[in-house]
PDB file of C-alpha atoms in Angstrom:
ATOM      1  CA  MET A   1      49.336 202.459 240.215  1.00 53.00           C
ATOM      2  CA  PRO A   2      48.820 202.124 236.435  1.00 64.00           C
ATOM      3  CA  LYS A   3      51.680 203.067 234.118  1.00 68.00           C
ATOM      4  CA  ASN A   4      51.749 206.821 233.411  1.00 70.00           C
ATOM      5  CA  ALA A   5      49.298 207.516 236.252  1.00 86.00           C
ATOM      6  CA  PRO A   6      50.159 210.819 237.923  1.00 95.00           C
ATOM      7  CA  PRO A   7      50.895 210.911 241.642  1.00 95.00           C
ATOM      8  CA  LYS A   8      48.112 212.210 243.868  1.00 97.00           C
ATOM      9  CA  TRP A   9      50.030 215.387 244.720  1.00 96.00           C
ATOM     10  CA  ALA A  10      50.203 216.292 240.998  1.00 97.00           C
ATOM     11  CA  GLN A  11      46.502 215.628 240.419  1.00 97.00           C
ATOM     12  CA  ASP A  12      45.592 217.747 243.454  1.00 98.00           C
ATOM     13  CA  PHE A  13      48.040 220.473 242.374  1.00 98.00           C
ATOM     14  CA  VAL A  14      46.400 220.755 238.937  1.00 98.00           C
ATOM     15  CA  LEU A  15      42.886 220.848 240.413  1.00 97.00           C
ATOM     16  CA  ASP A  16      43.837 223.453 243.033  1.00 98.00           C
ATOM     17  CA  ALA A  17      45.441 225.662 240.356  1.00 98.00           C
ATOM     18  CA  LEU A  18      42.346 225.401 238.154  1.00 98.00           C
ATOM     19  CA  VAL A  19      40.096 226.334 241.079  1.00 98.00           C
ATOM     20  CA  PHE A  20      42.358 229.309 241.823  1.00 98.00           C
ATOM     21  CA  LEU A  21      42.046 230.466 238.195  1.00 97.00           C
ATOM     22  CA  GLY A  22      38.303 229.760 238.057  1.00 97.00           C
ATOM     23  CA  HIS A  23      38.873 227.458 235.098  1.00 95.00           C
ATOM     24  CA  GLU A  24      36.619 224.402 234.785  1.00 94.00           C
ATOM     25  CA  ASP A  25      38.141 222.467 231.866  1.00 94.00           C
ATOM     26  CA  VAL A  26      40.315 219.800 233.519  1.00 95.00           C
ATOM     27  CA  PRO A  27      42.966 218.313 231.218  1.00 96.00           C
ATOM     28  CA  ALA A  28      44.002 214.678 231.267  1.00 94.00           C
ATOM     29  CA  LEU A  29      47.358 214.248 232.980  1.00 95.00           C
ATOM     30  CA  THR A  30      49.914 211.716 231.771  1.00 95.00           C
ATOM     31  CA  TRP A  31      52.912 211.195 234.041  1.00 96.00           C
ATOM     32  CA  ARG A  32      56.287 209.742 233.214  1.00 94.00           C
ATOM     33  CA  ARG A  33      59.276 209.442 235.479  1.00 93.00           C
ATOM     34  CA  SER A  34      62.873 210.259 234.638  1.00 91.00           C
ATOM     35  CA  ARG A  35      66.108 209.598 236.481  1.00 88.00           C
ATOM     36  CA  LEU A  36      67.334 213.051 235.485  1.00 85.00           C
ATOM     37  CA  HIS A  37      67.262 215.998 237.879  1.00 85.00           C
ATOM     38  CA  GLY A  38      65.059 218.214 235.690  1.00 87.00           C
ATOM     39  CA  SER A  39      61.591 217.750 234.255  1.00 93.00           C
ATOM     40  CA  SER A  40      59.961 218.457 230.912  1.00 94.00           C
ATOM     41  CA  GLY A  41      56.470 218.560 229.524  1.00 95.00           C
ATOM     42  CA  SER A  42      54.172 219.089 226.592  1.00 94.00           C
ATOM     43  CA  THR A  43      50.567 220.049 226.096  1.00 93.00           C
ATOM     44  CA  GLN A  44      47.998 218.756 223.656  1.00 91.00           C
ATOM     45  CA  LEU A  45      45.570 221.626 223.260  1.00 90.00           C
ATOM     46  CA  GLY A  46      41.853 221.230 222.884  1.00 81.00           C
ATOM     47  CA  VAL A  47      38.931 222.434 224.969  1.00 76.00           C
ATOM     48  CA  GLY A  48      37.379 219.405 226.646  1.00 77.00           C
ATOM     49  CA  ARG A  49      40.120 217.107 225.382  1.00 83.00           C
ATOM     50  CA  GLY A  50      43.393 218.708 226.409  1.00 91.00           C
ATOM     51  CA  ARG A  51      46.235 216.686 227.874  1.00 95.00           C
ATOM     52  CA  LEU A  52      49.318 217.569 229.894  1.00 97.00           C
ATOM     53  CA  ILE A  53      52.226 215.172 229.468  1.00 96.00           C
ATOM     54  CA  ILE A  54      54.825 215.512 232.191  1.00 97.00           C
ATOM     55  CA  THR A  55      58.181 213.769 232.416  1.00 96.00           C
ATOM     56  CA  ALA A  56      59.112 214.342 236.042  1.00 95.00           C
ATOM     57  CA  GLY A  57      62.714 214.339 237.132  1.00 92.00           C
ATOM     58  CA  ARG A  58      63.936 213.978 240.689  1.00 92.00           C
ATOM     59  CA  ASN A  59      63.382 217.631 241.677  1.00 91.00           C
ATOM     60  CA  ARG A  60      59.772 218.138 242.866  1.00 92.00           C
ATOM     61  CA  ARG A  61      59.961 221.944 242.583  1.00 93.00           C
ATOM     62  CA  ASP A  62      61.042 221.642 238.952  1.00 93.00           C
ATOM     63  CA  ALA A  63      58.193 219.208 238.257  1.00 95.00           C
ATOM     64  CA  LYS A  64      55.725 221.708 239.758  1.00 96.00           C
ATOM     65  CA  MET A  65      57.097 224.485 237.530  1.00 95.00           C
ATOM     66  CA  ILE A  66      56.635 222.294 234.462  1.00 96.00           C
ATOM     67  CA  VAL A  67      53.096 221.314 235.478  1.00 97.00           C
ATOM     68  CA  LEU A  68      52.134 224.979 235.848  1.00 98.00           C
ATOM     69  CA  HIS A  69      53.841 225.925 232.573  1.00 97.00           C
ATOM     70  CA  GLU A  70      51.889 223.253 230.703  1.00 97.00           C
ATOM     71  CA  LEU A  71      48.689 224.144 232.566  1.00 97.00           C
ATOM     72  CA  ALA A  72      49.070 227.760 231.413  1.00 97.00           C
ATOM     73  CA  HIS A  73      49.118 226.461 227.825  1.00 96.00           C
ATOM     74  CA  HIS A  74      45.928 224.506 228.511  1.00 96.00           C
ATOM     75  CA  VAL A  75      44.109 227.408 230.175  1.00 96.00           C
ATOM     76  CA  THR A  76      44.995 229.972 227.510  1.00 96.00           C
ATOM     77  CA  GLN A  77      44.828 227.518 224.569  1.00 94.00           C
ATOM     78  CA  ALA A  78      47.917 229.302 223.291  1.00 94.00           C
ATOM     79  CA  TRP A  79      51.640 228.803 222.978  1.00 92.00           C
ATOM     80  CA  HIS A  80      54.104 231.427 224.229  1.00 95.00           C
ATOM     81  CA  THR A  81      51.879 234.487 223.821  1.00 96.00           C
ATOM     82  CA  ASP A  82      51.576 237.371 226.264  1.00 96.00           C
ATOM     83  CA  ALA A  83      48.349 235.830 227.641  1.00 96.00           C
ATOM     84  CA  PHE A  84      50.151 232.532 228.210  1.00 96.00           C
ATOM     85  CA  TRP A  85      53.059 234.159 230.080  1.00 95.00           C
ATOM     86  CA  ASP A  86      50.687 236.327 232.149  1.00 96.00           C
ATOM     87  CA  THR A  87      48.861 233.166 233.229  1.00 97.00           C
ATOM     88  CA  ALA A  88      52.079 231.246 233.868  1.00 96.00           C
ATOM     89  CA  TRP A  89      53.468 234.013 236.101  1.00 94.00           C
ATOM     90  CA  VAL A  90      50.187 234.204 238.062  1.00 96.00           C
ATOM     91  CA  LEU A  91      50.385 230.447 238.633  1.00 97.00           C
ATOM     92  CA  TYR A  92      54.062 230.544 239.683  1.00 96.00           C
ATOM     93  CA  ARG A  93      53.272 233.268 242.227  1.00 95.00           C
ATOM     94  CA  TRP A  94      50.172 231.398 243.451  1.00 97.00           C
ATOM     95  CA  ALA A  95      52.282 228.288 244.070  1.00 97.00           C
ATOM     96  CA  LYS A  96      54.990 230.396 245.763  1.00 95.00           C
ATOM     97  CA  LEU A  97      57.622 228.900 243.491  1.00 91.00           C
ATOM     98  CA  PRO A  98      60.879 230.819 243.261  1.00 81.00           C
ATOM     99  CA  ILE A  99      61.461 232.088 239.763  1.00 75.00           C
ATOM    100  CA  LYS A 100      65.199 231.583 239.533  1.00 64.00           C
ATOM    101  CA  ARG A 101      67.620 229.019 238.209  1.00 53.00           C
ATOM    102  CA  VAL A 102      68.432 226.417 240.864  1.00 48.00           C
TER     103      VAL A 102
END
């Protein structure tokens, strides 16, 4: 697997979420690994050229939350606006992720 290549589960997760939302613009996905428990991410906005950059920790559920958070930025092309949070919450519910501190 090339450096920074995302795992298959993450690629499939992004595609499934986009299909659920009816959104066709697929962002590039850069994946980094961390030895920490938690994950982090960032988004480079741009229709047709967006990129999600995920630094995945050891907790898969946390990594999924970060992927969906960054995907909501990509889909709405916005930062922490009401539209962004509405989309993020829809995605969290779709993925059946518990919205609580673990």
